[in-house]
GROMACS .gro file of C-alpha atoms in nm:
model
  156
    1UNK     CA    1   0.275   0.847  -2.730
    2UNK     CA    2   0.416   0.549  -2.539
    3UNK     CA    3   0.300   0.200  -2.618
    4UNK     CA    4   0.161  -0.043  -2.359
    5UNK     CA    5   0.252  -0.411  -2.326
    6UNK     CA    6  -0.036  -0.506  -2.554
    7UNK     CA    7   0.081  -0.265  -2.827
    8UNK     CA    8  -0.194  -0.014  -2.752
    9UNK     CA    9  -0.111   0.343  -2.668
   10UNK     CA   10  -0.075   0.443  -2.307
   11UNK     CA   11  -0.258   0.744  -2.175
   12UNK     CA   12  -0.081   1.056  -2.051
   13UNK     CA   13  -0.160   0.964  -1.689
   14UNK     CA   14   0.011   0.625  -1.735
   15UNK     CA   15   0.323   0.785  -1.883
   16UNK     CA   16   0.330   1.052  -1.610
   17UNK     CA   17   0.293   0.789  -1.336
   18UNK     CA   18   0.572   0.582  -1.490
   19UNK     CA   19   0.799   0.888  -1.499
   20UNK     CA   20   0.721   0.968  -1.136
   21UNK     CA   21   0.792   0.609  -1.035
   22UNK     CA   22   1.114   0.593  -1.232
   23UNK     CA   23   1.244   0.930  -1.115
   24UNK     CA   24   1.129   0.920  -0.753
   25UNK     CA   25   1.137   0.551  -0.660
   26UNK     CA   26   1.497   0.563  -0.544
   27UNK     CA   27   1.432   0.860  -0.320
   28UNK     CA   28   1.097   0.734  -0.193
   29UNK     CA   29   1.228   0.393  -0.104
   30UNK     CA   30   1.563   0.524   0.017
   31UNK     CA   31   1.801   0.340  -0.213
   32UNK     CA   32   2.044   0.433  -0.491
   33UNK     CA   33   1.922   0.142  -0.703
   34UNK     CA   34   1.617   0.215  -0.915
   35UNK     CA   35   1.584  -0.155  -0.996
   36UNK     CA   36   1.586  -0.247  -0.627
   37UNK     CA   37   1.331   0.024  -0.551
   38UNK     CA   38   1.092  -0.091  -0.827
   39UNK     CA   39   1.143  -0.456  -0.721
   40UNK     CA   40   1.050  -0.374  -0.361
   41UNK     CA   41   0.746  -0.173  -0.471
   42UNK     CA   42   0.636  -0.464  -0.690
   43UNK     CA   43   0.683  -0.713  -0.404
   44UNK     CA   44   0.456  -0.511  -0.179
   45UNK     CA   45   0.206  -0.446  -0.457
   46UNK     CA   46   0.187  -0.817  -0.541
   47UNK     CA   47   0.134  -0.906  -0.175
   48UNK     CA   48  -0.184  -0.703  -0.141
   49UNK     CA   49  -0.527  -0.808  -0.258
   50UNK     CA   50  -0.603  -0.489  -0.443
   51UNK     CA   51  -0.362  -0.543  -0.732
   52UNK     CA   52  -0.545  -0.378  -1.016
   53UNK     CA   53  -0.589  -0.518  -1.364
   54UNK     CA   54  -0.528  -0.197  -1.554
   55UNK     CA   55  -0.188  -0.028  -1.576
   56UNK     CA   56  -0.323   0.304  -1.447
   57UNK     CA   57  -0.480   0.138  -1.140
   58UNK     CA   58  -0.158  -0.057  -1.079
   59UNK     CA   59   0.048   0.264  -1.110
   60UNK     CA   60  -0.184   0.440  -0.865
   61UNK     CA   61  -0.150   0.151  -0.618
   62UNK     CA   62   0.228   0.153  -0.661
   63UNK     CA   63   0.240   0.528  -0.596
   64UNK     CA   64   0.035   0.479  -0.278
   65UNK     CA   65   0.272   0.206  -0.160
   66UNK     CA   66   0.573   0.421  -0.245
   67UNK     CA   67   0.416   0.699  -0.040
   68UNK     CA   68   0.376   0.463   0.258
   69UNK     CA   69   0.737   0.351   0.223
   70UNK     CA   70   0.854   0.712   0.205
   71UNK     CA   71   0.653   0.806   0.513
   72UNK     CA   72   0.831   0.537   0.717
   73UNK     CA   73   1.168   0.657   0.578
   74UNK     CA   74   1.373   0.336   0.559
   75UNK     CA   75   1.745   0.410   0.607
   76UNK     CA   76   1.902   0.086   0.488
   77UNK     CA   77   1.821  -0.244   0.318
   78UNK     CA   78   1.709  -0.408   0.644
   79UNK     CA   79   1.464  -0.128   0.711
   80UNK     CA   80   1.340  -0.131   0.350
   81UNK     CA   81   1.255  -0.500   0.375
   82UNK     CA   82   1.097  -0.464   0.719
   83UNK     CA   83   0.890  -0.163   0.614
   84UNK     CA   84   0.773  -0.348   0.302
   85UNK     CA   85   0.661  -0.638   0.523
   86UNK     CA   86   0.489  -0.395   0.759
   87UNK     CA   87   0.288  -0.248   0.472
   88UNK     CA   88   0.189  -0.596   0.353
   89UNK     CA   89   0.084  -0.700   0.703
   90UNK     CA   90  -0.117  -0.381   0.744
   91UNK     CA   91  -0.294  -0.435   0.410
   92UNK     CA   92  -0.371  -0.799   0.498
   93UNK     CA   93  -0.500  -0.694   0.840
   94UNK     CA   94  -0.734  -0.439   0.689
   95UNK     CA   95  -0.855  -0.697   0.435
   96UNK     CA   96  -0.944  -0.934   0.723
   97UNK     CA   97  -1.133  -0.657   0.900
   98UNK     CA   98  -1.317  -0.579   0.573
   99UNK     CA   99  -1.413  -0.942   0.522
  100UNK     CA  100  -1.525  -0.981   0.883
  101UNK     CA  101  -1.772  -0.696   0.838
  102UNK     CA  102  -1.936  -0.817   0.518
  103UNK     CA  103  -2.314  -0.825   0.577
  104UNK     CA  104  -2.348  -1.179   0.438
  105UNK     CA  105  -2.053  -1.308   0.645
  106UNK     CA  106  -2.130  -1.608   0.868
  107UNK     CA  107  -2.048  -1.597   1.238
  108UNK     CA  108  -1.764  -1.846   1.181
  109UNK     CA  109  -1.626  -1.644   0.889
  110UNK     CA  110  -1.643  -1.323   1.091
  111UNK     CA  111  -1.475  -1.490   1.388
  112UNK     CA  112  -1.197  -1.639   1.171
  113UNK     CA  113  -1.125  -1.307   0.999
  114UNK     CA  114  -1.119  -1.117   1.329
  115UNK     CA  115  -0.877  -1.374   1.475
  116UNK     CA  116  -0.650  -1.343   1.171
  117UNK     CA  117  -0.663  -0.963   1.199
  118UNK     CA  118  -0.577  -0.986   1.569
  119UNK     CA  119  -0.274  -1.204   1.494
  120UNK     CA  120  -0.154  -0.974   1.219
  121UNK     CA  121  -0.200  -0.670   1.442
  122UNK     CA  122   0.033  -0.837   1.693
  123UNK     CA  123   0.281  -0.912   1.414
  124UNK     CA  124   0.269  -0.548   1.306
  125UNK     CA  125   0.337  -0.434   1.664
  126UNK     CA  126   0.641  -0.666   1.681
  127UNK     CA  127   0.762  -0.536   1.345
  128UNK     CA  128   0.729  -0.179   1.471
  129UNK     CA  129   0.928  -0.270   1.784
  130UNK     CA  130   1.196  -0.430   1.565
  131UNK     CA  131   1.213  -0.116   1.350
  132UNK     CA  132   1.243   0.104   1.659
  133UNK     CA  133   1.512  -0.124   1.805
  134UNK     CA  134   1.704  -0.122   1.476
  135UNK     CA  135   1.688   0.257   1.477
  136UNK     CA  136   1.808   0.271   1.836
  137UNK     CA  137   1.472   0.379   1.975
  138UNK     CA  138   1.405   0.058   2.164
  139UNK     CA  139   1.345   0.038   2.535
  140UNK     CA  140   1.646   0.144   2.733
  141UNK     CA  141   1.726  -0.011   3.065
  142UNK     CA  142   1.908   0.191   3.328
  143UNK     CA  143   2.053   0.002   3.621
  144UNK     CA  144   2.156   0.190   3.933
  145UNK     CA  145   2.397  -0.020   4.135
  146UNK     CA  146   2.511   0.200   4.424
  147UNK     CA  147   2.324   0.483   4.579
  148UNK     CA  148   2.462   0.671   4.877
  149UNK     CA  149   2.236   0.907   5.062
  150UNK     CA  150   2.377   1.146   5.321
  151UNK     CA  151   2.140   1.319   5.553
  152UNK     CA  152   2.248   1.596   5.776
  153UNK     CA  153   2.026   1.705   6.055
  154UNK     CA  154   2.037   2.057   6.178
  155UNK     CA  155   1.933   2.114   6.538
  156UNK     CA  156   1.791   2.446   6.623
   0.00000   0.00000   0.00000
């Protein structure tokens, strides 16, 4: 059985999750570099509040983040970084919404958290526009310069 950082044995679930991450990270994140894929997953994982203390919780969180990255299908390094930021912004936004709704939250605390969530929602929308533009899906402008209309009247 594999050994953990502390010298203790790792459970089968931990070993299986590590194998999945190692084998699938490149494909999920859309890169040929396993090290780059794991680095990106760790960056996103470390940016969210819910970083778990145990290895199995951390692996589960990393798998969820990898799934989000895979769903957005980054095609190049620019998209990988942007998608990672989008996930972090989304997670932070949801954390602000969660904090705003705490029963013991003061009016000022609720207001502050809702304002932060509103700002981050706008950031996410701009990130999504940037991703669409990078992928060539941005708004297209068509300009018509000359239009000639010919009417022919038929007299009966």
